[in-house]
CSV table of C-alpha atoms and ligand atoms in Angstrom, one decimal:
chain,number,residue,atom,x,y,z
A,331,MET,CA,87.5,65.6,93.5
A,332,THR,CA,90.8,66.8,94.0
A,333,LYS,CA,91.9,69.7,96.2
A,334,ASP,CA,92.9,73.0,94.9
A,335,LYS,CA,96.4,74.2,95.4
A,336,ILE,CA,97.3,77.4,94.2
A,337,LEU,CA,100.7,78.8,93.1
A,338,VAL,CA,101.0,82.8,93.5
A,339,ILE,CA,103.9,83.9,91.6
A,340,GLY,CA,105.0,87.4,92.4
A,341,ALA,CA,103.6,86.9,95.7
A,342,SER,CA,106.3,89.5,97.7
A,343,GLY,CA,104.6,92.6,95.7
A,344,GLN,CA,102.2,95.0,96.8
A,345,ILE,CA,99.4,92.9,95.7
A,346,GLY,CA,100.5,89.5,96.3
A,347,VAL,CA,101.0,89.5,99.7
A,348,GLU,CA,97.7,90.6,100.9
A,349,LEU,CA,96.1,88.1,98.3
A,350,THR,CA,98.6,85.1,99.3
A,351,LEU,CA,97.1,85.2,102.8
A,352,ALA,CA,93.4,85.8,101.8
A,353,LEU,CA,94.0,82.7,99.5
A,354,ARG,CA,95.3,81.0,102.3
A,355,LYS,CA,93.0,81.8,104.8
A,356,GLN,CA,90.1,80.4,102.2
A,357,TYR,CA,91.9,77.2,101.1
A,358,GLY,CA,94.1,76.4,104.1
A,359,ASN,CA,97.9,77.7,104.3
A,360,ASN,CA,99.3,74.7,102.9
A,361,ASN,CA,97.3,74.7,99.7
A,362,VAL,CA,98.8,78.1,98.7
A,363,ILE,CA,102.4,78.1,97.6
A,364,ALA,CA,103.8,81.5,97.5
A,365,SER,CA,106.5,82.3,94.9
A,366,ASP,CA,108.8,85.3,93.7
A,367,LEU,CA,112.3,86.3,92.6
A,368,ARG,CA,113.0,88.3,95.5
A,369,GLU,CA,113.2,87.3,99.0
A,370,GLN,CA,110.0,86.2,101.0
A,371,ASN,CA,107.9,89.1,102.6
A,372,PRO,CA,108.1,89.1,106.1
A,373,LEU,CA,104.3,89.1,106.3
A,374,LEU,CA,104.3,86.0,104.8
A,375,GLU,CA,106.6,84.5,106.9
A,376,GLY,CA,105.3,81.4,109.1
A,377,THR,CA,102.1,81.5,107.2
A,378,GLY,CA,102.7,79.0,104.6
A,379,PRO,CA,105.1,77.5,102.0
A,380,TYR,CA,107.4,79.5,100.1
A,381,VAL,CA,109.2,78.9,96.8
A,382,SER,CA,112.1,81.3,95.0
A,383,LEU,CA,111.1,81.3,91.2
A,384,ASP,CA,111.7,83.1,88.0
A,385,VAL,CA,108.3,83.4,85.9
A,386,MET,CA,110.9,84.0,82.5
A,387,ASN,CA,112.6,80.4,83.2
A,388,LYS,CA,109.6,78.3,81.8
A,389,GLU,CA,111.3,74.9,82.7
A,390,MET,CA,111.7,75.8,86.5
A,391,LEU,CA,108.3,77.2,85.9
A,392,HIS,CA,106.8,73.7,85.0
A,393,VAL,CA,109.0,71.3,87.4
A,394,GLN,CA,107.0,73.3,90.3
A,395,VAL,CA,103.4,73.2,89.3
A,396,ILE,CA,103.9,69.1,88.4
A,397,ARG,CA,106.0,68.5,91.8
A,398,GLN,CA,103.5,70.4,93.9
A,399,ASN,CA,100.4,69.5,91.8
A,400,ILE,CA,99.4,72.9,91.1
A,401,THR,CA,95.8,73.7,90.2
A,402,GLN,CA,95.4,77.1,90.0
A,403,ILE,CA,98.1,79.9,89.1
A,404,TYR,CA,97.8,83.4,89.8
A,405,LEU,CA,100.4,85.2,87.7
A,406,LEU,CA,101.6,88.9,89.7
A,407,ALA,CA,104.7,89.3,88.7
A,408,ALA,CA,105.3,92.0,86.3
A,409,ILE,CA,106.7,95.3,85.8
A,410,LEU,CA,104.5,98.7,86.3
A,411,SER,CA,103.8,102.0,83.8
A,412,ALA,CA,106.2,104.3,85.8
A,413,THR,CA,109.1,101.9,86.0
A,414,GLY,CA,107.9,100.5,82.6
A,415,GLU,CA,108.7,103.7,80.7
A,416,LYS,CA,112.5,103.8,82.1
A,417,ASN,CA,113.5,100.4,80.8
A,418,PRO,CA,110.6,99.4,78.1
A,419,SER,CA,112.0,96.2,76.3
A,420,LEU,CA,112.7,95.2,79.7
A,421,ALA,CA,108.8,95.4,80.7
A,422,TRP,CA,107.9,94.0,77.6
A,423,HIS,CA,109.4,90.9,77.8
A,424,LEU,CA,108.9,90.6,81.6
A,425,ASN,CA,105.1,91.0,81.1
A,426,MET,CA,104.6,89.2,77.8
A,427,GLN,CA,107.0,86.0,78.0
A,428,GLY,CA,105.8,85.6,81.7
A,429,LEU,CA,102.6,85.5,80.6
A,430,LEU,CA,103.2,83.2,78.3
A,431,ASN,CA,105.1,80.9,80.2
A,432,VAL,CA,101.9,80.5,82.3
A,433,LEU,CA,99.2,80.0,79.9
A,434,GLU,CA,101.4,77.4,77.9
A,435,ILE,CA,101.7,75.3,81.0
A,436,ALA,CA,98.2,76.0,82.3
A,437,ARG,CA,97.5,74.8,78.6
A,438,GLU,CA,99.6,71.3,78.7
A,439,GLU,CA,99.3,70.2,82.5
A,440,ASN,CA,95.5,71.5,82.2
A,441,ILE,CA,95.4,73.8,85.1
A,442,LYS,CA,92.0,74.4,86.3
A,443,LYS,CA,92.2,78.3,86.4
A,444,VAL,CA,94.3,81.2,85.6
A,445,TYR,CA,94.2,84.9,87.2
A,446,TRP,CA,96.1,87.6,85.6
A,447,PRO,CA,95.5,91.2,86.0
A,448,SER,CA,95.4,93.7,83.5
A,449,SER,CA,95.1,97.3,84.4
A,450,ILE,CA,93.3,100.6,83.4
A,451,ALA,CA,96.8,101.5,81.8
A,452,VAL,CA,95.3,99.8,78.7
A,453,PHE,CA,93.3,102.7,77.9
A,454,GLY,CA,95.1,105.8,76.4
A,455,PRO,CA,93.9,109.5,75.5
A,456,THR,CA,91.4,108.6,73.1
A,457,SER,CA,89.7,106.4,75.2
A,458,PRO,CA,86.2,108.5,77.1
A,459,LYS,CA,87.7,110.2,80.3
A,460,GLN,CA,84.3,109.5,82.2
A,461,ASN,CA,82.6,106.2,83.0
A,462,CYS,CA,85.3,104.7,80.3
A,463,PRO,CA,83.3,101.7,79.0
A,464,GLN,CA,84.2,97.7,79.1
A,465,GLN,CA,84.6,98.2,75.1
A,466,THR,CA,85.6,101.4,73.5
A,467,ILE,CA,88.8,103.0,72.0
A,468,ILE,CA,91.9,101.5,73.4
A,469,GLU,CA,95.4,103.0,72.4
A,470,PRO,CA,97.9,102.7,75.2
A,471,ILE,CA,100.8,105.2,75.2
A,472,THR,CA,102.9,103.4,78.0
A,473,VAL,CA,104.7,100.1,77.0
A,474,TYR,CA,102.9,98.9,80.4
A,475,GLY,CA,99.8,99.8,78.8
A,476,ILE,CA,100.6,98.1,75.5
A,477,SER,CA,101.7,95.0,77.4
A,478,LYS,CA,98.6,94.6,79.0
A,479,TYR,CA,96.3,95.0,76.3
A,480,ALA,CA,98.4,92.4,74.5
A,481,GLY,CA,98.1,90.1,77.3
A,482,GLU,CA,94.5,90.5,77.5
A,483,PHE,CA,94.1,89.0,73.7
A,484,TRP,CA,96.4,86.1,74.8
A,485,CYS,CA,94.3,85.3,77.8
A,486,ASN,CA,91.2,85.6,75.4
A,487,TYR,CA,93.3,83.5,72.5
A,488,TYR,CA,94.1,80.8,74.9
A,489,HIS,CA,90.4,80.7,76.5
A,490,GLN,CA,89.1,80.2,73.1
A,491,ARG,CA,91.7,78.3,71.4
A,492,PHE,CA,92.8,75.6,74.5
A,493,GLY,CA,89.9,76.3,76.7
A,494,VAL,CA,92.2,77.5,79.8
A,495,ASP,CA,89.7,79.2,82.1
A,496,VAL,CA,92.0,82.4,82.6
A,497,ARG,CA,90.1,85.2,84.4
A,498,SER,CA,91.4,88.9,84.7
A,499,ILE,CA,90.6,92.5,86.0
A,500,ARG,CA,92.0,95.6,84.9
A,501,TYR,CA,92.8,96.9,88.2
A,502,PRO,CA,92.6,100.9,89.0
A,503,GLY,CA,95.5,101.7,91.2
A,504,LEU,CA,95.4,100.2,94.5
A,505,ILE,CA,96.0,101.5,97.7
A,506,SER,CA,97.2,99.1,100.6
A,507,TYR,CA,99.2,99.6,104.0
A,508,LYS,CA,100.9,96.1,103.9
A,509,SER,CA,103.4,96.2,101.7
A,510,ALA,CA,104.6,99.2,99.3
A,511,PRO,CA,103.6,99.9,95.6
A,512,GLY,CA,106.2,98.6,93.0
A,513,GLY,CA,106.9,101.6,90.7
A,514,GLY,CA,103.4,102.7,89.4
A,515,THR,CA,101.7,106.0,88.1
A,516,THR,CA,99.1,105.7,90.9
A,517,ASP,CA,101.7,104.9,93.8
A,518,TYR,CA,101.6,109.0,94.9
A,519,ALA,CA,98.2,107.5,96.9
A,520,VAL,CA,100.0,105.1,99.1
A,521,GLU,CA,103.0,107.3,100.0
A,522,ILE,CA,100.9,110.3,101.0
A,523,TYR,CA,99.3,108.2,103.8
A,524,SER,CA,102.7,107.3,105.6
A,525,GLU,CA,104.6,110.7,104.6
A,526,ALA,CA,101.2,112.8,106.1
A,527,LEU,CA,102.0,110.7,109.3
A,528,ASP,CA,105.5,110.9,109.5
A,529,GLU,CA,106.3,114.4,107.8
A,530,LYS,CA,102.9,116.0,108.2
A,531,LYS,CA,104.0,117.0,104.5
A,532,TYR,CA,104.2,115.5,100.9
A,533,GLU,CA,105.5,116.2,97.7
A,534,CYS,CA,103.1,115.0,94.7
A,535,PHE,CA,104.4,113.9,91.4
A,536,LEU,CA,101.2,114.8,90.3
A,537,ASN,CA,99.4,118.1,89.8
A,538,GLU,CA,96.6,118.8,92.1
A,539,ASN,CA,93.5,117.8,89.6
A,540,THR,CA,94.9,114.8,88.5
A,541,TYR,CA,92.0,112.8,88.9
A,542,LEU,CA,92.4,108.8,88.4
A,543,PRO,CA,90.5,105.5,89.4
A,544,MET,CA,91.6,104.0,92.5
A,545,MET,CA,90.9,100.9,95.0
A,546,TYR,CA,91.5,100.2,98.6
A,547,MET,CA,93.1,96.9,98.4
A,548,PRO,CA,90.4,95.2,100.2
A,549,ASP,CA,88.0,95.5,98.0
A,550,ALA,CA,90.3,94.6,95.2
A,551,ILE,CA,91.2,91.1,96.8
A,552,ARG,CA,87.4,90.4,97.3
A,553,ALA,CA,87.1,91.4,93.2
A,554,THR,CA,89.7,88.8,92.5
A,555,ILE,CA,88.4,86.0,94.9
A,556,GLU,CA,84.5,86.8,93.7
A,557,LEU,CA,85.9,86.9,90.3
A,558,MET,CA,87.8,83.3,91.0
A,559,GLU,CA,85.2,81.7,92.4
A,560,ALA,CA,82.4,82.7,90.1
A,561,PRO,CA,80.9,79.8,88.2
A,562,ALA,CA,82.5,79.5,84.7
A,563,SER,CA,79.1,80.2,82.5
A,564,ALA,CA,79.1,83.8,84.2
A,565,ILE,CA,82.3,84.9,83.0
A,566,THR,CA,81.4,86.7,79.5
A,567,VAL,CA,84.8,88.8,79.3
A,568,ARG,CA,87.6,86.6,78.5
A,569,THR,CA,89.8,89.8,77.7
A,570,SER,CA,89.6,91.6,80.9
A,571,TYR,CA,87.0,93.5,83.3
A,572,ASN,CA,87.0,96.9,84.1
A,573,ILE,CA,85.9,97.5,88.0
A,574,SER,CA,85.8,100.4,89.6
A,575,GLY,CA,86.4,101.9,93.2
A,576,MET,CA,86.5,105.4,93.7
A,577,SER,CA,88.2,108.5,91.9
A,578,PHE,CA,90.0,111.3,93.5
A,579,SER,CA,92.6,114.0,92.6
A,580,PRO,CA,95.9,114.4,94.9
A,581,LYS,CA,93.9,117.5,96.1
A,582,GLU,CA,91.2,115.6,97.2
A,583,ILE,CA,93.1,112.7,99.0
A,584,ALA,CA,95.0,116.0,100.8
A,585,ALA,CA,91.5,117.4,102.0
A,586,SER,CA,90.6,113.5,103.3
A,587,ILE,CA,93.5,113.3,105.3
A,588,GLN,CA,93.3,116.7,106.6
A,589,LYS,CA,90.2,115.9,108.5
A,590,HIS,CA,92.5,113.5,110.5
A,591,ILE,CA,95.7,115.5,110.5
A,592,PRO,CA,94.8,119.3,110.3
A,593,GLU,CA,98.5,120.5,110.0
A,594,PHE,CA,99.4,118.2,106.7
A,595,THR,CA,100.0,119.9,103.6
A,596,ILE,CA,100.6,118.9,100.2
A,597,SER,CA,103.3,120.6,97.3
A,598,TYR,CA,103.1,119.8,93.6
A,599,LYS,CA,106.1,118.5,91.3
A,600,PRO,CA,104.8,117.0,88.6
A,601,ASP,CA,107.2,114.5,86.8
A,602,TYR,CA,107.2,112.0,83.7
A,603,ARG,CA,104.3,110.2,85.6
A,604,GLN,CA,102.2,113.4,85.0
A,605,GLN,CA,101.8,112.6,81.4
A,606,ILE,CA,101.0,109.0,81.7
A,607,ALA,CA,98.5,110.0,84.5
A,608,GLU,CA,97.0,112.1,82.0
A,609,SER,CA,96.7,109.5,79.1
A,610,TRP,CA,94.2,107.7,81.6
A,611,PRO,CA,90.5,108.2,82.2
A,612,GLN,CA,89.0,109.5,85.3
A,613,SER,CA,86.6,106.9,85.9
A,614,ILE,CA,85.6,103.5,85.0
A,615,ASP,CA,82.1,102.2,84.3
A,616,ASP,CA,81.8,98.3,85.3
A,617,SER,CA,78.5,97.4,84.6
A,618,THR,CA,79.8,94.2,83.0
A,619,ALA,CA,81.4,93.1,85.9
A,620,ASN,CA,78.5,93.9,88.0
A,621,THR,CA,76.3,92.0,85.9
A,622,ASP,CA,78.5,88.8,85.1
A,623,TRP,CA,79.3,88.2,88.8
A,624,GLY,CA,78.1,91.2,91.4
A,625,TRP,CA,80.5,93.4,91.5
A,626,LYS,CA,80.3,95.9,94.1
A,627,PRO,CA,82.7,98.0,95.9
A,628,LYS,CA,82.7,98.8,99.6
A,629,TYR,CA,85.1,101.8,99.9
A,630,ASP,CA,85.0,105.3,99.2
A,631,LEU,CA,87.6,107.7,100.1
A,632,GLU,CA,86.7,108.8,103.4
A,633,LYS,CA,86.4,105.3,104.4
A,634,MET,CA,89.5,104.5,103.1
A,635,THR,CA,91.6,107.4,104.9
A,636,GLU,CA,90.2,106.8,108.3
A,637,ASP,CA,91.4,102.5,107.6
A,638,MET,CA,94.7,103.5,106.1
A,639,LEU,CA,95.7,106.1,109.0
A,640,LEU,CA,94.2,103.7,111.3
A,641,ASN,CA,96.3,100.7,110.6
A,642,LEU,CA,99.6,102.9,109.7
A,643,LYS,CA,99.3,104.4,113.4
A,644,ALA,CA,99.2,100.7,114.2
B,2006,NAD,P1,104.7,94.5,92.2
B,2006,NAD,O1,105.8,95.4,92.1
B,2006,NAD,O2,104.5,95.6,93.9
B,2006,NAD,O3,104.8,93.1,92.5
B,2006,NAD,C1,105.3,92.3,91.4
B,2006,NAD,C2,105.8,91.4,92.4
B,2006,NAD,O4,106.8,90.4,90.9
B,2006,NAD,C3,107.3,91.4,93.0
B,2006,NAD,O5,107.7,91.1,94.4
B,2006,NAD,C4,108.4,91.1,92.0
B,2006,NAD,O6,109.4,90.9,92.8
B,2006,NAD,C5,108.0,90.0,91.1
B,2006,NAD,N1,108.8,89.5,90.2
B,2006,NAD,C6,109.4,90.6,89.1
B,2006,NAD,N2,109.9,89.9,88.1
B,2006,NAD,C7,109.4,88.6,88.6
B,2006,NAD,C8,110.0,87.4,88.0
B,2006,NAD,N3,110.4,87.1,86.4
B,2006,NAD,N4,109.8,86.1,88.1
B,2006,NAD,C9,109.1,86.1,89.8
B,2006,NAD,N5,108.2,87.2,90.1
B,2006,NAD,C10,108.9,88.4,90.0
B,2006,NAD,O7,103.4,94.5,91.5
B,2006,NAD,P2,101.7,95.0,92.3
B,2006,NAD,O8,101.2,96.2,92.3
B,2006,NAD,O9,101.8,93.8,93.2
B,2006,NAD,O10,101.2,94.1,90.8
B,2006,NAD,C11,100.9,92.6,90.5
B,2006,NAD,C12,100.0,92.8,89.2
B,2006,NAD,O11,98.6,93.6,89.4
B,2006,NAD,C13,100.6,93.5,88.1
B,2006,NAD,O12,100.7,92.4,86.9
B,2006,NAD,C14,100.5,94.9,87.6
B,2006,NAD,O13,100.5,95.3,86.6
B,2006,NAD,C15,98.8,94.6,88.2
B,2006,NAD,N6,98.2,95.9,88.8
B,2006,NAD,C16,98.7,96.3,90.0
B,2006,NAD,C17,98.0,97.1,90.5
B,2006,NAD,C18,98.6,98.1,91.2
B,2006,NAD,O14,98.3,99.4,91.6
B,2006,NAD,N7,99.2,98.0,92.5
B,2006,NAD,C19,97.2,98.3,89.1
B,2006,NAD,C20,96.9,97.5,88.0
B,2006,NAD,C21,97.5,96.7,88.1
B,2007,AKB,C1,100.6,101.7,88.0
B,2007,AKB,O1,100.2,103.1,88.2
B,2007,AKB,O2,101.2,101.0,87.1
B,2007,AKB,C2,99.7,100.5,88.3
B,2007,AKB,C3,98.2,100.4,87.5
B,2007,AKB,C4,97.5,101.7,87.8
B,2007,AKB,O3,98.7,99.5,86.8
B,2007,AKB,N1,98.8,101.0,89.7
């Protein structure tokens, strides 16, 4: 049996850093190649190989895949919802062409498994707000959401037509302390913790009662690895799986922080991201992921706040 050799594309980003470290723990440091357009994140330095790589350059990507004997690819490079609205054609181009380059190389080189994340951003104002189901009305209003929904169907197509074992999760907003978020609508829920510690106050770009589906990074990393390690026969969804962690509003996360930092205050100044947030569901039904590969979150808001503050202080 050939040893797994994994390429992580977009490894210097919010998810990439933690996923690379987790994969290195699981598969061995030298078997996980981190790659990104920007320089290596300091947290990855000395933990394993790094190559500078642009996912848009298909030839360069192809050469790396062959040279490094890659058997699995995790594609994380993308432009997220808020940044995407500032430059829609760039977001569409990177999010689509990057995925097509990876799927095509996976087909040509018989790559064993591909991971590509989708997002709750596929859902739009006409999707159910509460417990949004796996299959429902999906009419996204952001270029990011449109690109994710189209990407889900490309994944499904490459699986059905060419047998590529590509798997995907619709992540909720992710909260982490190791690396900064990269331009999403849910980023406030990361910024608020460091501002609470440093400034004791935070001005939120969403209004106080905006509920969104969220997840703490350790749960997201575990979900990703559990999905990728599940037997292929268990995977019934080849577009992308709904997964759920927790749901809260800015007012509720502020109250949870105030239990640890009583002097912390929050104010609200909603901007263009308010409309994006309002177009998404408030909570997600993840029963299909639970049935197929046993998904269950471990963190709720209180547990996450405790852990975030402890680690940010450290
Ligand atoms: P991020 O912006 O933090 O990281 C993306 C990384 O990709 C960056 O380090 C960037 O330099 C790199 N990149 C950009 N263009 C590239 C290119 N042409 N070639 C190679 N690398 C390039 O994003 P993230 O939050 O880590 O998200 C990773 C994936 O997860 C994305 O597909 C995103 O849509 C998805 N996702 C993230 C969240 C979240 O809350 N973070 C939620 C849902 C889905
Ligand atoms: C964003 O806000 O764009 C991301 C996401 C939910 O996909 N965090």
